[in-house]
Amino acid sequence: MSKVLVIGAGGVGSVAVHKMAMNPDIFSDITLASRRVAKCDAVAESVKARTGVVISTAQVDADNVEETAALIAKVKPKLVVNLALPYQDLSIMDACLKTGVHYMDTANYEPRDEAKFEYGWQWAYQDRFKEAGLMALLGSGFDPGVTSVFATYIKKHLLDSIDTLDILDCNGGDHGQHFATNFNPEINIREVTAPSRHWADGEWVEGPALSHKQPFLFDQVGEKNMYLMYHEELESLAKFMPEIKRIRFWMTFGDAYLKHLEVLQNVGMTRIDPVMYEGREIIPLQFLKAVLPEPASLGVTTKGKTNIGDIATGMKDGKQKTVYVYNVCDHEDAYAETGNQAVSYTTGVPAMIGAAMVLTGAWSGAGVFNIEQFDPDPFMDMLNKHGLPWQLKELDAPLDF
Ligand code: NDP
């Protein structure tokens, strides 16, 4: 029985809070706070209608450490779950340290003025969390999150050693819009337009964004083109599973999405530096976000499935073996259950599970932790029980592209 404060009332926050309300034995008291309290109130109404559970709501500007600390001091939660944007990670961590409360998030810190995401800023909090006897759990979404739990599960149960690991993220959903992103457009476009990077023999190998394309046949989705990309779990996997020789991340994109993105880039709409417009500074990417559909609004029209998983090749009992652990999630089922599409669902459910790991003490420790550092079994068990069942296949051969 524990009190939790969730910050961020977007699609991910909405799913996480719905799933927490469905588990009152773990989450006895839930407060949802965000920049606009009206969004929290709308989620609270949906939670009440779907589960009968009443949650509290609050307004907070999580960029402001004092304001966030004051809210934490008032609510007195055991854990703060940060489902706002990566920009708020450090201010919310500071507020947790000020008030003596555990911290969790789903995306690593990114400065607003630089499309650069890496764990360094948050790993630098290690001593402060350790000395305070507090736990910060980083990256408990799907990717990062479940994909790293799949990797530790493979290492623990399926292979004696992992040589290569490929993370494949496929969204086979169709929202019926010409162009929209499935999670926060600003964060999504910054991520997709970054140079590709993968880990090979102890080094980062960089290439131009979206330049390495590969078709792949995804279970229950069909064949899709996937592109080599940098993704933040590559950094923590390379650190905590150093024996893996090659780690790559692939994401599928449709041709129409890529064509729109190319045009938006070419005309300068994805820039993150300020430009003068009618006498005031605006950031083109932030303006673009304002005119694109809100990800949370896509649920009602999105059909199809996501398929996200890990393919690992290594040795088992002296022989080479390739295994594939993945989850398939249906957009319409996710919407029926929580009012949100599968990209929010596949992030919000693991956020709820990560929070459950901390609150129940299944995972514990003082300091800053990535999800690869813990026993995957209780997390894998909860995935099966709470809407993201996983499947396991043995493949005939390693990925040879
Ligand atoms: P949204 O943009 O839909 O929601 C973000 C929410 O945070 C909004 O409600 C927003 O408020 C609120 N917010 C923004 N700034 C502040 C602030 N300063 N103070 C308080 N609240 C604030 O994003 P998503 O729900 O799609 O994503 C949430 C997080 O999940 C992001 O960090 C994203 O990177 C991460 N993510 C992780 C994934 C994973 O698999 N690990 C996958 C997908 C997302 P307002 O509505 O007023 O703008």
Coordinates of C-alpha atoms and ligand atoms in Angstrom, one line a residue:
M1 CA 0.0 0.0 0.0
S2 CA 1.8 3.1 -1.2
K3 CA 1.2 6.6 -2.3
V4 CA 2.5 7.7 -5.7
L5 CA 2.8 11.0 -7.5
V6 CA 2.8 10.9 -11.3
I7 CA 3.9 14.0 -13.1
G8 CA 2.8 14.4 -16.8
A9 CA -0.7 13.9 -18.1
G10 CA 0.0 13.0 -21.7
G11 CA -0.8 9.7 -23.3
V12 CA 1.8 7.8 -21.3
G13 CA 0.8 9.4 -18.0
S14 CA -2.8 8.6 -18.7
V15 CA -2.1 4.9 -19.4
A16 CA 0.1 4.6 -16.3
V17 CA -2.4 6.1 -14.0
H18 CA -5.3 3.9 -15.4
K19 CA -3.1 0.8 -14.8
M20 CA -2.1 1.9 -11.3
A21 CA -5.8 2.4 -10.5
M22 CA -6.4 -1.2 -11.6
N23 CA -3.8 -2.4 -9.0
P24 CA -5.0 -0.7 -5.8
D25 CA -3.2 -3.3 -3.6
I26 CA 0.1 -1.7 -4.8
F27 CA -1.0 1.9 -5.6
S28 CA -3.3 2.8 -2.7
D29 CA -3.2 6.5 -3.3
I30 CA -2.6 8.2 -6.7
T31 CA -2.0 11.9 -7.5
L32 CA -1.6 13.0 -11.1
A33 CA 0.0 16.5 -11.6
S34 CA 0.9 18.3 -14.8
R35 CA 1.4 21.7 -16.3
R36 CA -2.3 22.0 -17.1
V37 CA -4.6 20.6 -14.3
A38 CA -7.5 20.3 -16.8
K39 CA -5.6 17.5 -18.5
C40 CA -5.2 15.7 -15.1
D41 CA -8.9 16.2 -14.4
A42 CA -9.9 14.6 -17.7
V43 CA -7.7 11.6 -17.0
A44 CA -9.1 11.4 -13.4
E45 CA -12.6 11.3 -14.9
S46 CA -11.7 8.5 -17.2
V47 CA -10.0 6.5 -14.4
K48 CA -13.1 6.9 -12.2
A49 CA -15.4 5.8 -15.1
R50 CA -13.3 2.8 -16.0
T51 CA -12.1 1.6 -12.6
G52 CA -14.2 3.3 -10.0
V53 CA -11.0 4.7 -8.4
V54 CA -10.8 8.3 -7.4
I55 CA -7.4 9.9 -7.9
S56 CA -6.2 13.4 -6.8
T57 CA -5.0 16.0 -9.3
A58 CA -2.7 19.0 -9.1
Q59 CA -1.0 21.7 -11.2
V60 CA 2.8 21.9 -11.3
D61 CA 5.5 23.4 -13.4
A62 CA 8.1 20.6 -13.1
D63 CA 10.8 22.9 -14.6
N64 CA 10.6 24.7 -11.3
V65 CA 12.4 22.7 -8.5
E66 CA 10.9 24.7 -5.6
E67 CA 7.3 24.3 -6.9
T68 CA 7.8 20.6 -7.6
A69 CA 9.4 20.0 -4.1
A70 CA 6.5 21.9 -2.5
L71 CA 4.0 19.6 -4.3
I72 CA 5.9 16.5 -3.2
A73 CA 6.0 17.8 0.4
K74 CA 2.3 18.3 0.3
V75 CA 1.3 15.0 -1.3
K76 CA 4.0 12.9 0.6
P77 CA 4.3 10.1 -1.9
K78 CA 6.8 7.2 -1.6
L79 CA 7.7 7.6 -5.3
V80 CA 7.5 10.2 -8.0
V81 CA 6.9 8.8 -11.5
N82 CA 8.1 11.3 -14.1
L83 CA 6.0 11.0 -17.2
A84 CA 6.5 14.6 -18.3
L85 CA 9.2 15.4 -20.9
P86 CA 12.9 14.5 -20.8
Y87 CA 13.6 18.2 -20.2
Q88 CA 12.1 17.9 -16.7
D89 CA 14.2 14.9 -15.6
L90 CA 16.9 16.8 -13.6
S91 CA 14.5 19.3 -12.0
I92 CA 12.3 16.5 -10.8
M93 CA 15.3 14.5 -9.5
D94 CA 16.4 17.6 -7.6
A95 CA 13.0 18.0 -6.1
C96 CA 13.0 14.3 -5.1
L97 CA 16.4 14.8 -3.4
K98 CA 15.1 17.9 -1.6
T99 CA 12.1 16.0 -0.2
G100 CA 13.6 12.5 0.3
V101 CA 11.4 10.6 -2.2
H102 CA 12.3 7.8 -4.7
Y103 CA 12.3 8.8 -8.5
M104 CA 11.5 7.0 -11.7
D105 CA 11.2 7.9 -15.4
T106 CA 10.9 6.5 -18.9
A107 CA 13.3 8.7 -21.0
N108 CA 16.7 10.2 -20.3
Y109 CA 17.5 13.8 -19.9
E110 CA 17.8 16.0 -22.9
P111 CA 18.6 19.7 -22.9
R112 CA 16.1 21.9 -24.7
D113 CA 18.7 23.6 -26.9
E114 CA 20.6 20.6 -28.0
A115 CA 19.2 17.4 -29.6
K116 CA 21.5 15.3 -27.4
F117 CA 20.2 12.6 -25.2
E118 CA 22.5 10.6 -22.9
Y119 CA 22.5 9.2 -19.4
G120 CA 25.6 11.2 -18.3
W121 CA 23.6 14.0 -16.7
Q122 CA 21.5 11.6 -14.7
W123 CA 24.3 9.1 -13.8
A124 CA 26.0 12.2 -12.2
Y125 CA 23.3 12.1 -9.5
Q126 CA 24.6 8.6 -8.3
D127 CA 26.3 9.8 -5.1
R128 CA 23.5 12.2 -4.1
F129 CA 20.8 9.5 -4.4
K130 CA 23.1 7.0 -2.7
E131 CA 23.9 9.2 0.2
A132 CA 20.2 10.1 0.7
G133 CA 19.4 6.4 0.7
L134 CA 17.0 7.0 -2.2
M135 CA 16.5 5.1 -5.4
A136 CA 16.2 6.6 -8.9
L137 CA 15.1 4.0 -11.5
L138 CA 15.8 5.3 -15.1
G139 CA 14.1 4.3 -18.3
S140 CA 11.1 2.1 -17.4
G141 CA 9.1 2.4 -20.6
F142 CA 9.1 0.0 -23.5
D143 CA 12.2 1.2 -25.3
P144 CA 14.1 2.0 -23.1
G145 CA 12.6 -0.3 -20.5
V146 CA 11.1 -3.6 -21.6
T147 CA 13.7 -4.0 -24.3
S148 CA 16.5 -4.0 -21.7
V149 CA 14.5 -6.3 -19.4
F150 CA 14.1 -8.7 -22.4
A151 CA 18.0 -8.6 -22.8
T152 CA 18.6 -9.4 -19.1
Y153 CA 16.0 -12.2 -19.3
I154 CA 17.8 -13.7 -22.4
K155 CA 21.1 -13.5 -20.5
K156 CA 19.6 -15.1 -17.4
H157 CA 17.5 -17.9 -18.9
L158 CA 18.1 -18.4 -22.6
L159 CA 21.8 -18.0 -23.6
D160 CA 25.0 -18.6 -21.7
S161 CA 26.5 -15.5 -23.4
I162 CA 25.1 -12.8 -25.8
D163 CA 27.3 -11.9 -28.8
T164 CA 24.8 -9.7 -30.8
L165 CA 21.6 -7.9 -29.8
D166 CA 19.2 -6.2 -32.2
I167 CA 16.2 -4.3 -30.8
L168 CA 13.4 -4.1 -33.4
D169 CA 10.6 -1.5 -32.8
C170 CA 7.7 -1.8 -35.3
N171 CA 4.6 0.3 -35.2
G172 CA 2.2 -1.2 -37.8
G173 CA -0.6 1.1 -36.7
D174 CA -2.4 3.5 -39.0
H175 CA -4.0 6.6 -37.5
G176 CA -5.5 7.9 -40.7
Q177 CA -3.6 11.3 -40.6
H178 CA -1.2 12.5 -43.3
F179 CA 1.5 13.1 -40.7
A180 CA 1.4 12.7 -36.9
T181 CA 3.8 11.3 -34.3
N182 CA 2.8 8.6 -31.8
F183 CA 4.4 10.3 -28.9
N184 CA 5.4 13.9 -28.1
P185 CA 6.3 15.3 -31.6
E186 CA 9.2 17.4 -30.4
I187 CA 10.9 14.5 -28.7
N188 CA 10.1 12.1 -31.5
I189 CA 11.4 14.3 -34.3
R190 CA 14.6 15.1 -32.4
E191 CA 15.2 11.4 -32.0
V192 CA 14.4 10.4 -35.6
T193 CA 16.5 13.1 -37.2
A194 CA 19.6 12.3 -35.1
P195 CA 22.6 10.5 -36.8
S196 CA 22.3 6.7 -36.5
R197 CA 24.7 5.1 -34.0
H198 CA 25.3 1.5 -32.9
W199 CA 27.7 -0.3 -30.6
A200 CA 30.3 -2.6 -32.3
D201 CA 33.4 -4.1 -30.6
G202 CA 33.6 -1.5 -27.9
E203 CA 33.0 1.5 -30.0
W204 CA 30.2 3.7 -31.4
V205 CA 29.7 3.5 -35.1
E206 CA 27.9 6.6 -36.5
G207 CA 26.1 7.1 -39.8
P208 CA 23.7 9.6 -41.4
A209 CA 20.1 9.5 -40.0
L210 CA 17.8 6.9 -41.6
S211 CA 20.4 5.8 -44.2
H212 CA 20.4 2.1 -43.4
K213 CA 17.1 0.5 -44.4
Q214 CA 16.1 -3.2 -44.0
P215 CA 12.9 -5.0 -44.7
F216 CA 11.7 -7.4 -41.9
L217 CA 8.7 -9.6 -41.5
F218 CA 7.0 -8.8 -38.2
D219 CA 4.7 -11.3 -36.6
Q220 CA 1.0 -10.2 -36.8
V221 CA 2.0 -7.0 -38.6
G222 CA 3.7 -8.1 -41.8
E223 CA 6.7 -6.9 -43.7
K224 CA 7.9 -3.4 -42.9
N225 CA 11.0 -1.3 -43.7
M226 CA 13.0 -0.7 -40.5
Y227 CA 15.9 1.8 -40.2
L228 CA 19.0 1.7 -38.1
M229 CA 18.8 4.5 -35.4
Y230 CA 20.4 5.6 -32.2
H231 CA 18.3 4.9 -29.1
E232 CA 19.1 5.6 -25.5
E233 CA 19.1 2.0 -24.2
L234 CA 22.1 1.3 -26.4
E235 CA 24.2 3.4 -24.0
S236 CA 23.0 1.6 -20.8
L237 CA 23.1 -1.9 -22.4
A238 CA 26.7 -1.2 -23.6
K239 CA 27.6 -0.2 -20.0
F240 CA 25.8 -2.9 -18.0
M241 CA 26.2 -5.8 -20.5
P242 CA 29.7 -5.1 -21.8
E243 CA 30.2 -8.7 -23.1
I244 CA 27.8 -8.0 -26.0
K245 CA 29.9 -7.3 -29.1
R246 CA 27.3 -5.6 -31.3
I247 CA 24.1 -3.8 -30.2
R248 CA 21.8 -2.2 -32.7
F249 CA 18.3 -0.5 -32.7
W250 CA 15.9 -0.5 -35.6
M251 CA 12.6 1.3 -36.0
T252 CA 10.0 1.1 -38.8
F253 CA 8.8 4.1 -40.7
G254 CA 6.3 4.3 -43.5
D255 CA 7.3 6.1 -46.8
A256 CA 4.7 8.9 -46.2
Y257 CA 6.1 9.6 -42.7
L258 CA 9.6 9.9 -44.1
K259 CA 8.5 12.0 -47.1
H260 CA 6.8 14.5 -44.7
L261 CA 9.8 14.5 -42.4
E262 CA 12.2 15.2 -45.3
V263 CA 10.2 18.2 -46.4
L264 CA 9.8 19.6 -42.9
Q265 CA 13.5 19.3 -42.4
N266 CA 14.3 20.8 -45.8
V267 CA 12.1 23.9 -45.1
G268 CA 13.6 24.3 -41.6
M269 CA 10.6 23.3 -39.5
T270 CA 12.5 20.8 -37.4
R271 CA 15.1 23.3 -36.2
I272 CA 15.5 23.7 -32.5
D273 CA 17.3 27.0 -32.5
P274 CA 15.3 30.2 -32.0
V275 CA 14.2 32.3 -35.1
M276 CA 12.6 35.7 -35.1
Y277 CA 9.0 35.8 -36.1
E278 CA 6.9 39.0 -36.0
G279 CA 9.2 40.5 -33.4
R280 CA 9.5 37.5 -31.1
E281 CA 11.6 34.4 -30.9
I282 CA 10.1 31.1 -31.7
I283 CA 11.5 27.6 -32.0
P284 CA 10.3 26.1 -35.3
L285 CA 10.0 22.5 -33.9
Q286 CA 7.9 23.8 -31.0
F287 CA 5.7 25.7 -33.4
L288 CA 5.4 22.5 -35.5
K289 CA 4.3 20.6 -32.4
A290 CA 1.5 23.1 -31.9
V291 CA 0.0 22.4 -35.3
L292 CA 0.4 18.6 -35.3
P293 CA -2.3 16.3 -33.8
E294 CA -1.7 15.6 -30.1
P295 CA -0.5 12.0 -29.8
A296 CA -3.2 11.4 -27.1
S297 CA -5.9 12.3 -29.7
L298 CA -4.8 9.6 -32.2
G299 CA -6.2 6.7 -30.1
V300 CA -9.7 6.9 -31.4
T301 CA -8.7 6.3 -35.0
T302 CA -5.6 4.1 -34.8
K303 CA -5.9 0.6 -36.0
G304 CA -3.2 -2.2 -36.3
K305 CA -0.5 -3.5 -34.0
T306 CA 2.9 -2.7 -32.6
N307 CA 5.6 -5.4 -32.4
I308 CA 8.7 -4.6 -30.3
G309 CA 11.3 -7.1 -29.3
D310 CA 14.9 -8.3 -29.0
I311 CA 16.8 -10.7 -31.2
A312 CA 19.9 -12.1 -29.6
T313 CA 22.6 -14.5 -30.8
G314 CA 25.0 -16.2 -28.5
M315 CA 26.1 -19.5 -27.2
K316 CA 24.0 -22.1 -25.3
D317 CA 25.5 -25.3 -24.1
G318 CA 28.4 -24.9 -26.5
K319 CA 26.3 -24.2 -29.6
Q320 CA 25.3 -21.0 -31.3
K321 CA 21.6 -20.1 -30.8
T322 CA 19.4 -17.1 -31.8
V323 CA 16.3 -16.2 -29.8
Y324 CA 13.6 -13.6 -30.3
V325 CA 11.6 -12.2 -27.4
Y326 CA 8.8 -9.8 -28.4
N327 CA 5.4 -8.3 -27.6
V328 CA 2.6 -7.6 -29.9
C329 CA 0.1 -4.9 -28.8
D330 CA -3.1 -4.0 -30.5
H331 CA -4.0 -0.3 -30.8
E332 CA -7.7 -0.8 -30.7
D333 CA -7.5 -3.0 -27.6
A334 CA -5.3 -0.5 -25.9
Y335 CA -7.8 2.2 -26.6
A336 CA -10.7 0.2 -25.4
E337 CA -9.0 -0.4 -22.1
T338 CA -7.5 3.0 -21.3
G339 CA -8.6 5.5 -24.0
N340 CA -5.0 5.7 -25.4
Q341 CA -3.3 4.1 -28.4
A342 CA -0.7 1.3 -28.2
V343 CA 2.4 3.6 -28.2
S344 CA 1.3 5.3 -25.1
Y345 CA 0.0 1.9 -23.7
T346 CA 3.3 0.1 -24.3
T347 CA 5.1 2.8 -22.4
G348 CA 2.5 3.4 -19.6
V349 CA 2.2 -0.2 -18.6
P350 CA 6.0 -0.7 -18.0
A351 CA 6.0 2.6 -16.2
M352 CA 3.3 1.2 -13.9
I353 CA 5.3 -2.1 -13.5
G354 CA 8.6 -0.2 -12.8
A355 CA 6.8 1.8 -10.1
A356 CA 5.4 -1.4 -8.7
M357 CA 9.0 -2.9 -8.6
V358 CA 10.1 0.1 -6.5
L359 CA 7.0 0.3 -4.2
T360 CA 6.9 -3.4 -3.4
G361 CA 10.6 -3.6 -2.9
A362 CA 11.0 -6.3 -5.6
W363 CA 13.8 -4.0 -6.9
S364 CA 15.6 -1.9 -4.3
G365 CA 18.8 -0.1 -3.7
A366 CA 20.3 3.4 -3.0
G367 CA 21.6 5.3 -6.0
V368 CA 20.7 5.8 -9.7
F369 CA 19.9 2.6 -11.5
N370 CA 19.1 1.5 -15.0
I371 CA 16.7 -1.3 -15.6
E372 CA 19.4 -3.8 -16.8
Q373 CA 20.8 -3.8 -13.2
F374 CA 17.8 -5.7 -11.7
D375 CA 16.3 -9.3 -11.8
P376 CA 14.1 -9.4 -14.9
D377 CA 11.8 -12.1 -13.6
P378 CA 9.2 -10.2 -11.5
F379 CA 9.0 -7.5 -14.3
M380 CA 8.5 -10.2 -17.0
D381 CA 5.8 -11.8 -14.9
M382 CA 3.9 -8.6 -14.5
L383 CA 4.1 -7.9 -18.3
N384 CA 2.2 -11.1 -18.9
K385 CA -0.4 -10.2 -16.3
H386 CA -1.0 -6.6 -17.1
G387 CA -1.6 -6.3 -20.8
L388 CA 1.8 -6.8 -22.5
P389 CA 2.3 -10.6 -22.8
W390 CA 5.6 -11.5 -24.5
Q391 CA 6.4 -14.4 -26.8
L392 CA 9.6 -16.3 -27.3
K393 CA 10.8 -17.9 -30.6
E394 CA 14.0 -19.6 -31.6
L395 CA 15.3 -18.4 -35.0
D396 CA 17.2 -20.7 -37.4
A397 CA 20.0 -18.2 -38.0
P398 CA 21.4 -14.9 -36.7
L399 CA 20.4 -11.6 -38.4
D400 CA 22.9 -11.4 -41.2
F401 CA 22.3 -7.8 -42.4
Ligands
NDP1 P1 3.0 14.1 -24.0 O1 3.6 15.3 -24.7 O2 1.7 13.6 -24.6 O3 2.8 14.4 -22.5 C1 3.7 15.0 -21.7 C2 3.0 15.6 -20.5 O4 3.9 16.3 -19.6 C3 1.9 16.7 -20.9 O5 0.8 16.5 -20.2 C4 2.6 18.0 -20.6 O6 1.7 19.0 -20.2 C5 3.4 17.6 -19.3 N1 4.5 18.6 -19.1 C6 5.3 19.1 -20.1 N2 6.1 20.0 -19.5 C7 5.8 20.0 -18.2 C8 6.2 20.8 -17.1 N3 7.2 21.7 -17.2 N4 5.7 20.6 -15.9 C9 4.6 19.7 -15.7 N5 4.2 19.0 -16.8 C10 4.7 19.1 -18.0 O7 4.1 13.0 -24.1 P2 3.9 11.4 -23.9 O8 2.9 11.1 -22.9 O9 3.8 10.8 -25.2 O10 5.4 11.0 -23.3 C11 5.7 11.2 -22.0 C12 7.1 10.7 -21.7 O11 7.3 9.4 -22.1 C13 8.2 11.5 -22.5 O12 9.3 11.8 -21.7 C14 8.6 10.6 -23.6 O13 9.9 10.8 -24.1 C15 8.5 9.3 -22.9 N6 8.3 8.1 -23.8 C16 9.0 7.0 -23.5 C17 8.9 5.9 -24.3 C18 9.6 4.6 -23.9 O14 9.3 3.6 -24.5 N7 10.6 4.6 -23.0 C19 8.0 5.9 -25.4 C20 7.2 7.0 -25.6 C21 7.4 8.1 -24.8 P3 0.9 19.8 -21.3 O15 -0.2 18.9 -21.7 O16 0.4 21.0 -20.6 O17 1.8 20.1 -22.5

